[in-house]
PDB file of C-alpha atoms in Angstrom:
ATOM      1  CA  MET A 298     -11.521  -1.600 -17.719  1.00 49.00           C
ATOM      2  CA  ASN A 299      -9.454   1.321 -17.875  1.00 50.00           C
ATOM      3  CA  VAL A 300      -6.330   1.064 -20.301  1.00 46.00           C
ATOM      4  CA  PHE A 301      -3.875   2.089 -17.524  1.00 43.00           C
ATOM      5  CA  TRP A 302      -4.914  -0.823 -15.312  1.00 43.00           C
ATOM      6  CA  ARG A 303      -4.599  -3.417 -17.999  1.00 47.00           C
ATOM      7  CA  TYR A 304      -0.955  -2.512 -18.691  1.00 43.00           C
ATOM      8  CA  PHE A 305       0.373  -1.484 -15.263  1.00 39.00           C
ATOM      9  CA  PRO A 306       1.288  -4.702 -14.217  1.00 41.00           C
ATOM     10  CA  LEU A 307       3.388  -5.101 -17.512  1.00 38.00           C
ATOM     11  CA  ALA A 308       5.179  -1.625 -16.893  1.00 38.00           C
ATOM     12  CA  PHE A 309       5.624  -2.573 -13.454  1.00 35.00           C
ATOM     13  CA  VAL A 310       7.572  -5.669 -14.337  1.00 36.00           C
ATOM     14  CA  VAL A 311       9.459  -3.840 -16.843  1.00 36.00           C
ATOM     15  CA  MET A 312      10.567  -1.331 -14.561  1.00 34.00           C
ATOM     16  CA  LEU A 313      11.590  -3.701 -11.765  1.00 34.00           C
ATOM     17  CA  SER A 314      13.650  -5.853 -14.580  1.00 36.00           C
ATOM     18  CA  ASN A 315      15.459  -2.764 -15.535  1.00 38.00           C
ATOM     19  CA  GLY A 316      16.613  -2.194 -11.755  1.00 39.00           C
ATOM     20  CA  PHE A 317      14.325   0.410 -11.118  1.00 37.00           C
ATOM     21  CA  THR A 318      12.455   0.553  -7.649  1.00 37.00           C
ATOM     22  CA  PRO A 319      10.243   2.544  -6.186  1.00 39.00           C
ATOM     23  CA  GLN A 320      12.845   4.378  -3.703  1.00 39.00           C
ATOM     24  CA  GLN A 321      15.207   4.882  -6.616  1.00 42.00           C
ATOM     25  CA  GLY A 322      13.906   8.388  -7.126  1.00 41.00           C
ATOM     26  CA  ARG A 323      14.458   9.676  -3.845  1.00 40.00           C
ATOM     27  CA  THR A 324      17.955  10.272  -3.289  1.00 48.00           C
ATOM     28  CA  GLU A 325      19.070   9.448   0.574  1.00 56.00           C
ATOM     29  CA  SER A 326      22.689  10.952  -0.219  1.00 60.00           C
ATOM     30  CA  PRO A 327      22.894  14.387   0.581  1.00 62.00           C
ATOM     31  CA  LYS A 328      24.472  16.643  -2.207  1.00 85.00           C
ATOM     32  CA  VAL A 329      27.680  18.126  -1.475  1.00 90.00           C
ATOM     33  CA  THR A 330      28.897  21.337  -3.531  1.00 92.00           C
ATOM     34  CA  CYS A 331      31.354  24.014  -3.732  1.00 95.00           C
ATOM     35  CA  GLN A 332      29.940  27.508  -4.394  1.00 95.00           C
ATOM     36  CA  ILE A 333      30.497  31.027  -3.521  1.00 96.00           C
ATOM     37  CA  GLU A 334      29.058  32.289  -0.092  1.00 93.00           C
ATOM     38  CA  SER A 335      29.902  35.225   2.379  1.00 92.00           C
ATOM     39  CA  TYR A 336      32.264  34.481   5.250  1.00 89.00           C
ATOM     40  CA  PRO A 337      30.341  35.323   8.430  1.00 85.00           C
ATOM     41  CA  SER A 338      32.562  37.791   9.699  1.00 84.00           C
ATOM     42  CA  THR A 339      33.978  39.778   6.795  1.00 88.00           C
ATOM     43  CA  LYS A 340      31.179  39.287   4.448  1.00 90.00           C
ATOM     44  CA  GLN A 341      33.685  38.317   1.835  1.00 92.00           C
ATOM     45  CA  LYS A 342      32.550  36.031  -0.852  1.00 96.00           C
ATOM     46  CA  VAL A 343      34.738  32.749  -0.457  1.00 95.00           C
ATOM     47  CA  PRO A 344      34.477  29.260  -1.965  1.00 96.00           C
ATOM     48  CA  THR A 345      32.225  27.048   0.469  1.00 94.00           C
ATOM     49  CA  THR A 346      31.553  23.664   0.994  1.00 92.00           C
ATOM     50  CA  MET A 347      27.996  23.150   1.291  1.00 92.00           C
ATOM     51  CA  ILE A 348      26.056  20.175   2.355  1.00 87.00           C
ATOM     52  CA  GLN A 349      22.406  19.254   1.491  1.00 82.00           C
ATOM     53  CA  ASN A 350      21.062  17.487   4.221  1.00 73.00           C
ATOM     54  CA  GLY A 351      17.747  15.783   5.167  1.00 70.00           C
ATOM     55  CA  THR A 352      15.721  18.762   4.931  1.00 74.00           C
ATOM     56  CA  ALA A 353      17.031  19.652   1.332  1.00 75.00           C
ATOM     57  CA  ASN A 354      18.628  22.766   2.825  1.00 80.00           C
ATOM     58  CA  LEU A 355      21.995  23.746   1.665  1.00 86.00           C
ATOM     59  CA  VAL A 356      24.046  24.236   4.874  1.00 86.00           C
ATOM     60  CA  PRO A 357      27.686  25.910   4.754  1.00 89.00           C
ATOM     61  CA  PHE A 358      30.215  23.602   6.097  1.00 89.00           C
ATOM     62  CA  ILE A 359      33.742  24.488   5.366  1.00 90.00           C
ATOM     63  CA  TYR A 360      34.711  28.015   4.313  1.00 91.00           C
ATOM     64  CA  TRP A 361      37.995  28.236   2.295  1.00 92.00           C
ATOM     65  CA  VAL A 362      39.213  31.706   3.362  1.00 89.00           C
ATOM     66  CA  GLU A 363      42.719  31.592   2.258  1.00 86.00           C
ATOM     67  CA  GLU A 364      45.359  29.630   0.540  1.00 85.00           C
ATOM     68  CA  VAL A 365      46.191  26.628   2.461  1.00 76.00           C
ATOM     69  CA  ALA A 366      49.515  24.729   1.765  1.00 70.00           C
ATOM     70  CA  GLY A 367      49.996  26.095  -1.732  1.00 79.00           C
ATOM     71  CA  GLU A 368      46.484  25.281  -2.833  1.00 83.00           C
ATOM     72  CA  LYS A 369      43.853  27.982  -4.046  1.00 91.00           C
ATOM     73  CA  PRO A 370      40.643  27.798  -2.072  1.00 93.00           C
ATOM     74  CA  LEU A 371      38.485  26.999  -4.916  1.00 95.00           C
ATOM     75  CA  GLU A 372      40.756  24.163  -6.076  1.00 93.00           C
ATOM     76  CA  ARG A 373      40.465  22.419  -2.334  1.00 90.00           C
ATOM     77  CA  CYS A 374      36.819  23.454  -1.864  1.00 93.00           C
ATOM     78  CA  LYS A 375      36.003  21.188  -5.098  1.00 94.00           C
ATOM     79  CA  GLU A 376      38.343  18.365  -4.177  1.00 90.00           C
ATOM     80  CA  VAL A 377      37.003  18.119  -0.365  1.00 89.00           C
ATOM     81  CA  SER A 378      33.595  18.526  -1.645  1.00 91.00           C
ATOM     82  CA  GLU A 379      34.344  15.367  -3.840  1.00 90.00           C
ATOM     83  CA  ILE A 380      35.659  13.458  -0.617  1.00 85.00           C
ATOM     84  CA  ILE A 381      32.680  14.406   1.618  1.00 85.00           C
ATOM     85  CA  GLN A 382      30.230  13.416  -1.149  1.00 88.00           C
ATOM     86  CA  ALA A 383      32.145  10.072  -1.463  1.00 85.00           C
ATOM     87  CA  ARG A 384      31.638   9.724   2.479  1.00 80.00           C
ATOM     88  CA  TYR A 385      28.018  10.149   2.058  1.00 80.00           C
ATOM     89  CA  ASP A 386      27.732   7.752  -0.780  1.00 83.00           C
ATOM     90  CA  ASP A 387      29.501   5.054   1.013  1.00 80.00           C
ATOM     91  CA  LYS A 388      27.464   5.791   4.127  1.00 74.00           C
ATOM     92  CA  THR A 389      30.405   6.594   6.388  1.00 72.00           C
ATOM     93  CA  TRP A 390      29.287  10.385   6.921  1.00 68.00           C
ATOM     94  CA  SER A 391      27.168   9.938   9.822  1.00 65.00           C
ATOM     95  CA  ARG A 392      30.089   8.683  11.895  1.00 70.00           C
ATOM     96  CA  SER A 393      32.794  11.130  10.696  1.00 80.00           C
ATOM     97  CA  PHE A 394      34.728  13.517  12.698  1.00 82.00           C
ATOM     98  CA  LEU A 395      37.091  16.305  11.536  1.00 84.00           C
ATOM     99  CA  ARG A 396      40.153  16.327  13.641  1.00 84.00           C
ATOM    100  CA  THR A 397      43.459  18.070  14.169  1.00 87.00           C
ATOM    101  CA  GLY A 398      46.563  16.064  14.129  1.00 84.00           C
ATOM    102  CA  LYS A 399      50.142  15.386  12.613  1.00 84.00           C
ATOM    103  CA  SER A 400      50.805  13.489   9.474  1.00 84.00           C
ATOM    104  CA  SER A 401      53.297  10.618   9.220  1.00 82.00           C
ATOM    105  CA  ASP A 402      55.900  13.230   8.067  1.00 86.00           C
ATOM    106  CA  ASN A 403      55.118  15.420  11.421  1.00 86.00           C
ATOM    107  CA  TYR A 404      53.134  18.251   9.234  1.00 88.00           C
ATOM    108  CA  PRO A 405      49.709  19.475  10.888  1.00 89.00           C
ATOM    109  CA  ILE A 406      47.008  18.421   9.174  1.00 88.00           C
ATOM    110  CA  ILE A 407      43.154  18.304   9.395  1.00 88.00           C
ATOM    111  CA  CYS A 408      41.298  15.098   8.331  1.00 86.00           C
ATOM    112  CA  PHE A 409      38.497  12.694   9.022  1.00 83.00           C
ATOM    113  CA  VAL A 410      38.243  10.085  11.049  1.00 81.00           C
ATOM    114  CA  LYS A 411      35.686   7.373  11.981  1.00 77.00           C
ATOM    115  CA  GLU A 412      36.199   7.455  15.498  1.00 74.00           C
ATOM    116  CA  PRO A 413      38.343   9.661  18.292  1.00 70.00           C
ATOM    117  CA  LYS A 414      40.528   6.833  19.066  1.00 67.00           C
ATOM    118  CA  ASP A 415      41.768   6.777  15.310  1.00 61.00           C
ATOM    119  CA  LYS A 416      45.246   7.863  15.222  1.00 62.00           C
ATOM    120  CA  ALA A 417      46.520   8.109  11.566  1.00 65.00           C
ATOM    121  CA  CYS A 418      44.698   9.903   8.613  1.00 70.00           C
ATOM    122  CA  ASP A 419      47.275  10.453   5.758  1.00 57.00           C
ATOM    123  CA  THR A 420      45.212   9.083   3.141  1.00 68.00           C
ATOM    124  CA  GLU A 421      43.720  11.198   0.285  1.00 67.00           C
ATOM    125  CA  ARG A 422      40.176   9.982   1.447  1.00 70.00           C
ATOM    126  CA  GLU A 423      40.668  11.407   4.718  1.00 79.00           C
ATOM    127  CA  LEU A 424      42.909  14.368   4.520  1.00 83.00           C
ATOM    128  CA  ILE A 425      41.325  17.721   4.128  1.00 84.00           C
ATOM    129  CA  VAL A 426      44.401  20.023   4.685  1.00 85.00           C
ATOM    130  CA  LYS A 427      48.278  19.434   5.073  1.00 86.00           C
ATOM    131  CA  LEU A 428      49.458  22.855   6.650  1.00 87.00           C
ATOM    132  CA  LYS A 429      52.981  24.122   6.838  1.00 86.00           C
ATOM    133  CA  ARG A 430      55.054  23.327   9.865  1.00 88.00           C
ATOM    134  CA  GLY A 431      54.415  25.529  12.555  1.00 89.00           C
ATOM    135  CA  GLU A 432      51.116  26.259  11.633  1.00 88.00           C
ATOM    136  CA  ASP A 433      48.252  25.804  14.191  1.00 88.00           C
ATOM    137  CA  ALA A 434      45.652  23.109  13.135  1.00 88.00           C
ATOM    138  CA  GLU A 435      43.183  24.103  15.406  1.00 86.00           C
ATOM    139  CA  ARG A 436      43.048  27.632  14.731  1.00 87.00           C
ATOM    140  CA  VAL A 437      43.015  26.659  10.866  1.00 87.00           C
ATOM    141  CA  LEU A 438      39.940  24.571  11.680  1.00 85.00           C
ATOM    142  CA  ASP A 439      38.245  27.076  13.648  1.00 83.00           C
ATOM    143  CA  LYS A 440      38.628  29.445  10.902  1.00 84.00           C
ATOM    144  CA  MET A 441      37.246  26.994   8.416  1.00 84.00           C
ATOM    145  CA  LEU A 442      34.173  26.203  10.110  1.00 84.00           C
ATOM    146  CA  ALA A 443      33.974  29.841  11.040  1.00 79.00           C
ATOM    147  CA  ARG A 444      33.141  28.906  14.536  1.00 68.00           C
ATOM    148  CA  SER A 445      33.787  32.049  16.299  1.00 55.00           C
ATOM    149  CA  TYR A 446      31.719  34.123  13.789  1.00 55.00           C
ATOM    150  CA  ARG A 447      28.683  31.619  14.199  1.00 58.00           C
ATOM    151  CA  THR A 448      27.565  33.229  17.529  1.00 52.00           C
ATOM    152  CA  ASP A 449      24.485  31.656  17.506  1.00 49.00           C
ATOM    153  CA  LEU A 450      25.973  27.916  17.691  1.00 51.00           C
ATOM    154  CA  LYS A 451      25.529  26.370  21.057  1.00 52.00           C
ATOM    155  CA  LEU A 452      28.847  25.495  21.414  1.00 48.00           C
ATOM    156  CA  THR A 453      28.917  22.445  23.324  1.00 49.00           C
ATOM    157  CA  GLY A 454      30.909  19.282  23.913  1.00 50.00           C
ATOM    158  CA  GLU A 455      28.168  17.801  21.826  1.00 57.00           C
ATOM    159  CA  PHE A 456      30.124  17.935  18.350  1.00 58.00           C
ATOM    160  CA  ARG A 457      33.487  19.614  19.662  1.00 57.00           C
ATOM    161  CA  PHE A 458      35.804  18.152  22.108  1.00 61.00           C
ATOM    162  CA  TYR A 459      39.478  17.038  22.683  1.00 54.00           C
ATOM    163  CA  TYR A 460      40.598  13.692  22.828  1.00 58.00           C
ATOM    164  CA  GLY A 461      43.946  12.352  23.538  1.00 56.00           C
ATOM    165  CA  GLU A 462      46.442  11.943  26.491  1.00 55.00           C
ATOM    166  CA  THR A 463      49.588  13.388  25.390  1.00 54.00           C
ATOM    167  CA  HIS A 464      48.780  15.580  22.209  1.00 59.00           C
ATOM    168  CA  ARG A 465      45.023  16.616  22.896  1.00 71.00           C
ATOM    169  CA  GLU A 466      43.645  17.102  19.409  1.00 79.00           C
ATOM    170  CA  VAL A 467      40.279  18.430  18.412  1.00 80.00           C
ATOM    171  CA  TYR A 468      37.421  16.640  17.251  1.00 80.00           C
ATOM    172  CA  ILE A 469      34.392  18.043  15.522  1.00 81.00           C
ATOM    173  CA  HIS A 470      31.601  15.442  15.181  1.00 81.00           C
ATOM    174  CA  VAL A 471      30.492  16.174  11.684  1.00 80.00           C
ATOM    175  CA  LYS A 472      26.829  15.425  11.673  1.00 79.00           C
ATOM    176  CA  LYS A 473      25.962  16.991  15.102  1.00 80.00           C
ATOM    177  CA  PHE A 474      27.677  20.185  13.778  1.00 80.00           C
ATOM    178  CA  ILE A 475      25.802  20.393  10.629  1.00 80.00           C
ATOM    179  CA  GLU A 476      22.851  19.687  12.522  1.00 80.00           C
ATOM    180  CA  GLU A 477      23.403  22.710  15.013  1.00 78.00           C
ATOM    181  CA  VAL A 478      24.435  25.038  12.105  1.00 78.00           C
ATOM    182  CA  GLU A 479      21.037  24.015  10.392  1.00 78.00           C
ATOM    183  CA  ARG A 480      19.158  24.723  13.921  1.00 75.00           C
ATOM    184  CA  SER A 481      20.599  28.008  14.408  1.00 73.00           C
ATOM    185  CA  ARG A 482      19.875  28.993  10.652  1.00 70.00           C
ATOM    186  CA  THR A 483      16.096  28.071  11.117  1.00 70.00           C
ATOM    187  CA  GLU A 484      15.839  29.768  14.254  1.00 69.00           C
ATOM    188  CA  ARG A 485      17.060  33.096  12.825  1.00 63.00           C
ATOM    189  CA  GLN A 486      14.421  32.643  10.039  1.00 61.00           C
TER     190      GLN A 486
END
């Protein structure tokens, strides 16, 4: 009998007792990173939150074009990339929406929520940016996602919609948005 087969059962038991499982080598959590990419309209190199999805492609998600509320684009890109990675790790990403709104102290904000009916999003874990008073959160969100420059995206109600009776806020279904960005990039290639 081959030496491999003689010791394989012992090696397998040792691997299991050390907490290794055959699925462990395969990461299910996409990698989220901040890297420098070209903004679609200007080709200017800007910090960009990139998401590695199920097909292992890096997909540009948020372009950090300018300073927001006193934070440099690269700093915020790194911070938000960590927030998004944490959402992937705790399995709440697929249910996430980006939304515009107001903070508890009445500043315009862009944040994550789990459902369109969620009202508040002031915690560090949810907040993407807190804007200056008077800034248009919808315009800033569109610029961050480079929506108007991604002309090949099919802008449907699938991933972008309004919700609310008195203050209609913009919601972006994150997973569907990323899927649409990747689909459009694949079609161009």
